[in-house]
Coordinates of C-alpha atoms and ligand atoms in Angstrom, one line a residue:
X68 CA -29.1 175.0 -57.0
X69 CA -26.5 172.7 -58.3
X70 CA -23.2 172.2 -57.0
X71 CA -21.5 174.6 -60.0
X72 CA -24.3 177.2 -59.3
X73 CA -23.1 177.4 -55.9
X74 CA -19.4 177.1 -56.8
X75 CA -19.7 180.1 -58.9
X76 CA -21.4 182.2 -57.1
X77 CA -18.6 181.5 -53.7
X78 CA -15.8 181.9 -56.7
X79 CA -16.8 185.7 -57.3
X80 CA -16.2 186.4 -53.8
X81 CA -13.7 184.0 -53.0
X82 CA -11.5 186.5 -56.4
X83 CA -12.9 189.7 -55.3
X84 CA -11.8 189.5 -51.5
X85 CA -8.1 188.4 -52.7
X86 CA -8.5 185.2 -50.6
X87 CA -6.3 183.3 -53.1
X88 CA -3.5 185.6 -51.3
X89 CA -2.0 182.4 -49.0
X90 CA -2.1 180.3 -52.1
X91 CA 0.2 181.9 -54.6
X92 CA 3.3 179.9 -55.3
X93 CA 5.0 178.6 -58.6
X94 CA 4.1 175.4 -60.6
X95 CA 7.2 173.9 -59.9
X96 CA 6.9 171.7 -56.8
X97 CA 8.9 173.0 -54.1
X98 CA 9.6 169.5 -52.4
X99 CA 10.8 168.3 -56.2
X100 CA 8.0 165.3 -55.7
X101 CA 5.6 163.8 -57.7
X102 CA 2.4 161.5 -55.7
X103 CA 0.4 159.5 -57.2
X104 CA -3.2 158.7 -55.5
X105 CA -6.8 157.9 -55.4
X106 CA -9.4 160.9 -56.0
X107 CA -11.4 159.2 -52.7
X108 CA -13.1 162.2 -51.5
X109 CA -11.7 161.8 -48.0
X110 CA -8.0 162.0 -48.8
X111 CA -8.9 165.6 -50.3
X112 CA -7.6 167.3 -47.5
X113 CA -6.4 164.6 -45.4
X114 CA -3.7 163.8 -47.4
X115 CA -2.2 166.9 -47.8
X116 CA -1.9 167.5 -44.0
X117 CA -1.1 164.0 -43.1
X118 CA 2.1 164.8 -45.6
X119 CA 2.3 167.7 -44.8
X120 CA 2.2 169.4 -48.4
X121 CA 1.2 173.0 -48.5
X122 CA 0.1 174.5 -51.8
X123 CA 3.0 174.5 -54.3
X124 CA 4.9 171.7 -52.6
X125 CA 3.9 168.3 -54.9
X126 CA 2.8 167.8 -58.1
X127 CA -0.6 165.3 -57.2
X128 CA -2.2 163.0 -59.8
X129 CA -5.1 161.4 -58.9
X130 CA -7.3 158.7 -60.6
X131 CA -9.3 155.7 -59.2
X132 CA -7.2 153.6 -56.4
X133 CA -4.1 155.1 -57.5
X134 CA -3.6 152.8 -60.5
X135 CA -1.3 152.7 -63.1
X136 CA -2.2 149.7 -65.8
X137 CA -1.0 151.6 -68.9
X138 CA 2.8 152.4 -69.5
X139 CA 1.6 154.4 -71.8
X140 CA -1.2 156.0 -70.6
X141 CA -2.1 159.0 -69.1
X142 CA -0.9 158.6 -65.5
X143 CA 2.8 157.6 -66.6
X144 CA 3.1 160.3 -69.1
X145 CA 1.8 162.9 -66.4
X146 CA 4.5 161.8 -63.8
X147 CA 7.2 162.2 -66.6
X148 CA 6.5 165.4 -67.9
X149 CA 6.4 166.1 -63.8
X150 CA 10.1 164.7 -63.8
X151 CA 10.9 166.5 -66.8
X152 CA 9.7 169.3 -67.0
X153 CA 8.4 170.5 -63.9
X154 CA 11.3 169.9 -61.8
X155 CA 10.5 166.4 -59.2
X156 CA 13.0 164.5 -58.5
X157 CA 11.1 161.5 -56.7
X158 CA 8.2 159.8 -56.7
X159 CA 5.1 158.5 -54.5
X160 CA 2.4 156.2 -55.2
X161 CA -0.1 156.3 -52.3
X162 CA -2.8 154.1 -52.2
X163 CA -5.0 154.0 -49.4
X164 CA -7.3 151.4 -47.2
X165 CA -11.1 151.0 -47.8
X166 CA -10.5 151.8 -51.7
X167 CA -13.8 151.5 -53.5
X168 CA -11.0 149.8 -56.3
X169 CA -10.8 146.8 -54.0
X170 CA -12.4 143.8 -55.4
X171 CA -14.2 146.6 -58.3
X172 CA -15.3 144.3 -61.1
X173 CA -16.6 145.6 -64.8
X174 CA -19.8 143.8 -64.3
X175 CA -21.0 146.5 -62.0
X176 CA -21.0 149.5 -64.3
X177 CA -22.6 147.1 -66.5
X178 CA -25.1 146.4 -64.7
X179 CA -25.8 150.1 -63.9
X180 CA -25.6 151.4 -66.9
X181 CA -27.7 148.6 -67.9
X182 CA -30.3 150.2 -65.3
X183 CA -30.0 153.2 -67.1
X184 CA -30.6 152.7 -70.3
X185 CA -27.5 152.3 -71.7
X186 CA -27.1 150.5 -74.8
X187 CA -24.0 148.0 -74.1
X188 CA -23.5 146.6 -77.4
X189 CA -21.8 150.2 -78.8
X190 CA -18.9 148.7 -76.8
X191 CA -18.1 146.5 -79.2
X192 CA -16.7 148.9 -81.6
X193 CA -14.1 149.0 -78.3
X194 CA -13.8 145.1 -78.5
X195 CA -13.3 144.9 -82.1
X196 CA -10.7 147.6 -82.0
X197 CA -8.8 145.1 -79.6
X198 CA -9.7 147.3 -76.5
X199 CA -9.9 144.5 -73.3
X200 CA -13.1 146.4 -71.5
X201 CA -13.0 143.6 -68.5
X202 CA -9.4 144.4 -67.7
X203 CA -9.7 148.4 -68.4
X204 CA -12.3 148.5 -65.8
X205 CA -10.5 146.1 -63.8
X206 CA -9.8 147.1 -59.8
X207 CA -7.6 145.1 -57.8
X208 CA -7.5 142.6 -55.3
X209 CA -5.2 144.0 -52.4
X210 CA -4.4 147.7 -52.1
X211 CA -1.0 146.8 -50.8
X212 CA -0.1 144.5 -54.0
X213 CA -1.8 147.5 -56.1
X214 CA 0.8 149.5 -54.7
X215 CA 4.0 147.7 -55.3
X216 CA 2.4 146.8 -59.1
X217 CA 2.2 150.7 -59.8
X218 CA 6.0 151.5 -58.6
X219 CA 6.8 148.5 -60.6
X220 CA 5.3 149.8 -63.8
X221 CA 6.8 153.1 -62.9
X222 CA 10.3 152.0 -62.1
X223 CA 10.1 149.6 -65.3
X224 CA 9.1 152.3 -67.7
X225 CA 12.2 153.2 -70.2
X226 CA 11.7 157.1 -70.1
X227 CA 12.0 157.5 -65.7
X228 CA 15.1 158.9 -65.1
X229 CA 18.0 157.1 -63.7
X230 CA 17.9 156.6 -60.5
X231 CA 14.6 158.5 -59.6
X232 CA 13.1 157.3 -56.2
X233 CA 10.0 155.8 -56.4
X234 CA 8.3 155.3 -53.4
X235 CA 5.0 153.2 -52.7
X236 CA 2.7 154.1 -49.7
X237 CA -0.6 153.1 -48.2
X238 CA -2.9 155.9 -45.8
X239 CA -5.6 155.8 -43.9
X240 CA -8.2 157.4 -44.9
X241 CA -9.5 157.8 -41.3
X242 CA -6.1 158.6 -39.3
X243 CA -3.7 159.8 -42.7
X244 CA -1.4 157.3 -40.8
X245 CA 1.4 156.2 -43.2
X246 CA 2.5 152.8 -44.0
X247 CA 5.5 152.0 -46.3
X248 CA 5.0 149.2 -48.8
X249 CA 8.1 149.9 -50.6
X250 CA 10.5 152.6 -50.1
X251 CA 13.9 153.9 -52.0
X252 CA 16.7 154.2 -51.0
Ligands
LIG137 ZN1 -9.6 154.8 -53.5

């Protein structure tokens, strides 16, 4: 059985026993905020508790090691329609120890998808359409630098609202303990 076969089959119950009951809220954050953070599988309830964020209370986005490289990519454009139209008021990027994005390098997907068949030279249409693969499958170097690089961009970017906190975190992914790399006033 896969993973969705078994997902299914729980969801039936899960809707026909009313067990979504606790979880009904609006989709407006109640704690007005806006996190940024890794999808590591181990912050999936950890960070929630550790925050202590209960359904409804934050607008989370999530992609690998809590990176934002684009101004004007996805991530930003999630956390302004977040502060514009979903009511947050501030903002947290939380990046967190033992991130598989430390030290990540393009060369190993290339050589895995090399292992599995892949055919590497269709990613030149990418190249030639001035796409830098290297850097768009770039990690980074120090979670903690990571960290105060994504506020930056955030804070830089010409639509965030005046004055809008943006806050820069790291967890543990072990403890959920907290430490401030950059905080706002
Ligand atoms: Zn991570």
């Amino acid at each position: 059985m896969s993973a969705m076969d078994s997902i299914l089959k729980f969801n039936e119950t899960f809707v026909a026993n009313n067990e979504y009951k606790p979880y009904e809220t609006s989709k407006f954050p109640n704690k007005k905020l806006v996190i940024l953070t890794c999808m590591d599988t181990r912050l999936l309830e950890l960070l929630p508790k550790a925050m202590n964020l209960a359904n409804g209370d934050a607008k989370i986005i999530k992609n690998a090691g809590a990176m934002v490289t684009e101004p004007y990519g996805s991530i930003m454009r999630s956390i302004l329609v977040a502060l514009y139209e979903l009511q947050a008021e501030e903002v947290a990027v939380v990046g967190h120890y033992g991130c598989g994005m430390t030290g990540f390098h393009s060369e190993a997907i290339y050589t895995k998808a090399k292992e599995k068949g892949l055919d590497l030279s269709r990613l030149e249409d990418a190249s030639y359409a001035g796409v830098d693969i290297d850097r768009w499958l770039r990690g980074f170097e120090d979670v903690e630098e990571n960290v105060k690089h994504s506020v930056d961009m955030i804070k830089r970017h010409p639509l965030l609202p005046e004055h809008t906190p943006v806050h820069g975190l790291v967890i543990s992914p072990e403890t959920g303990k907290l430490t401030v790399v950059e905080k706002a006033e």
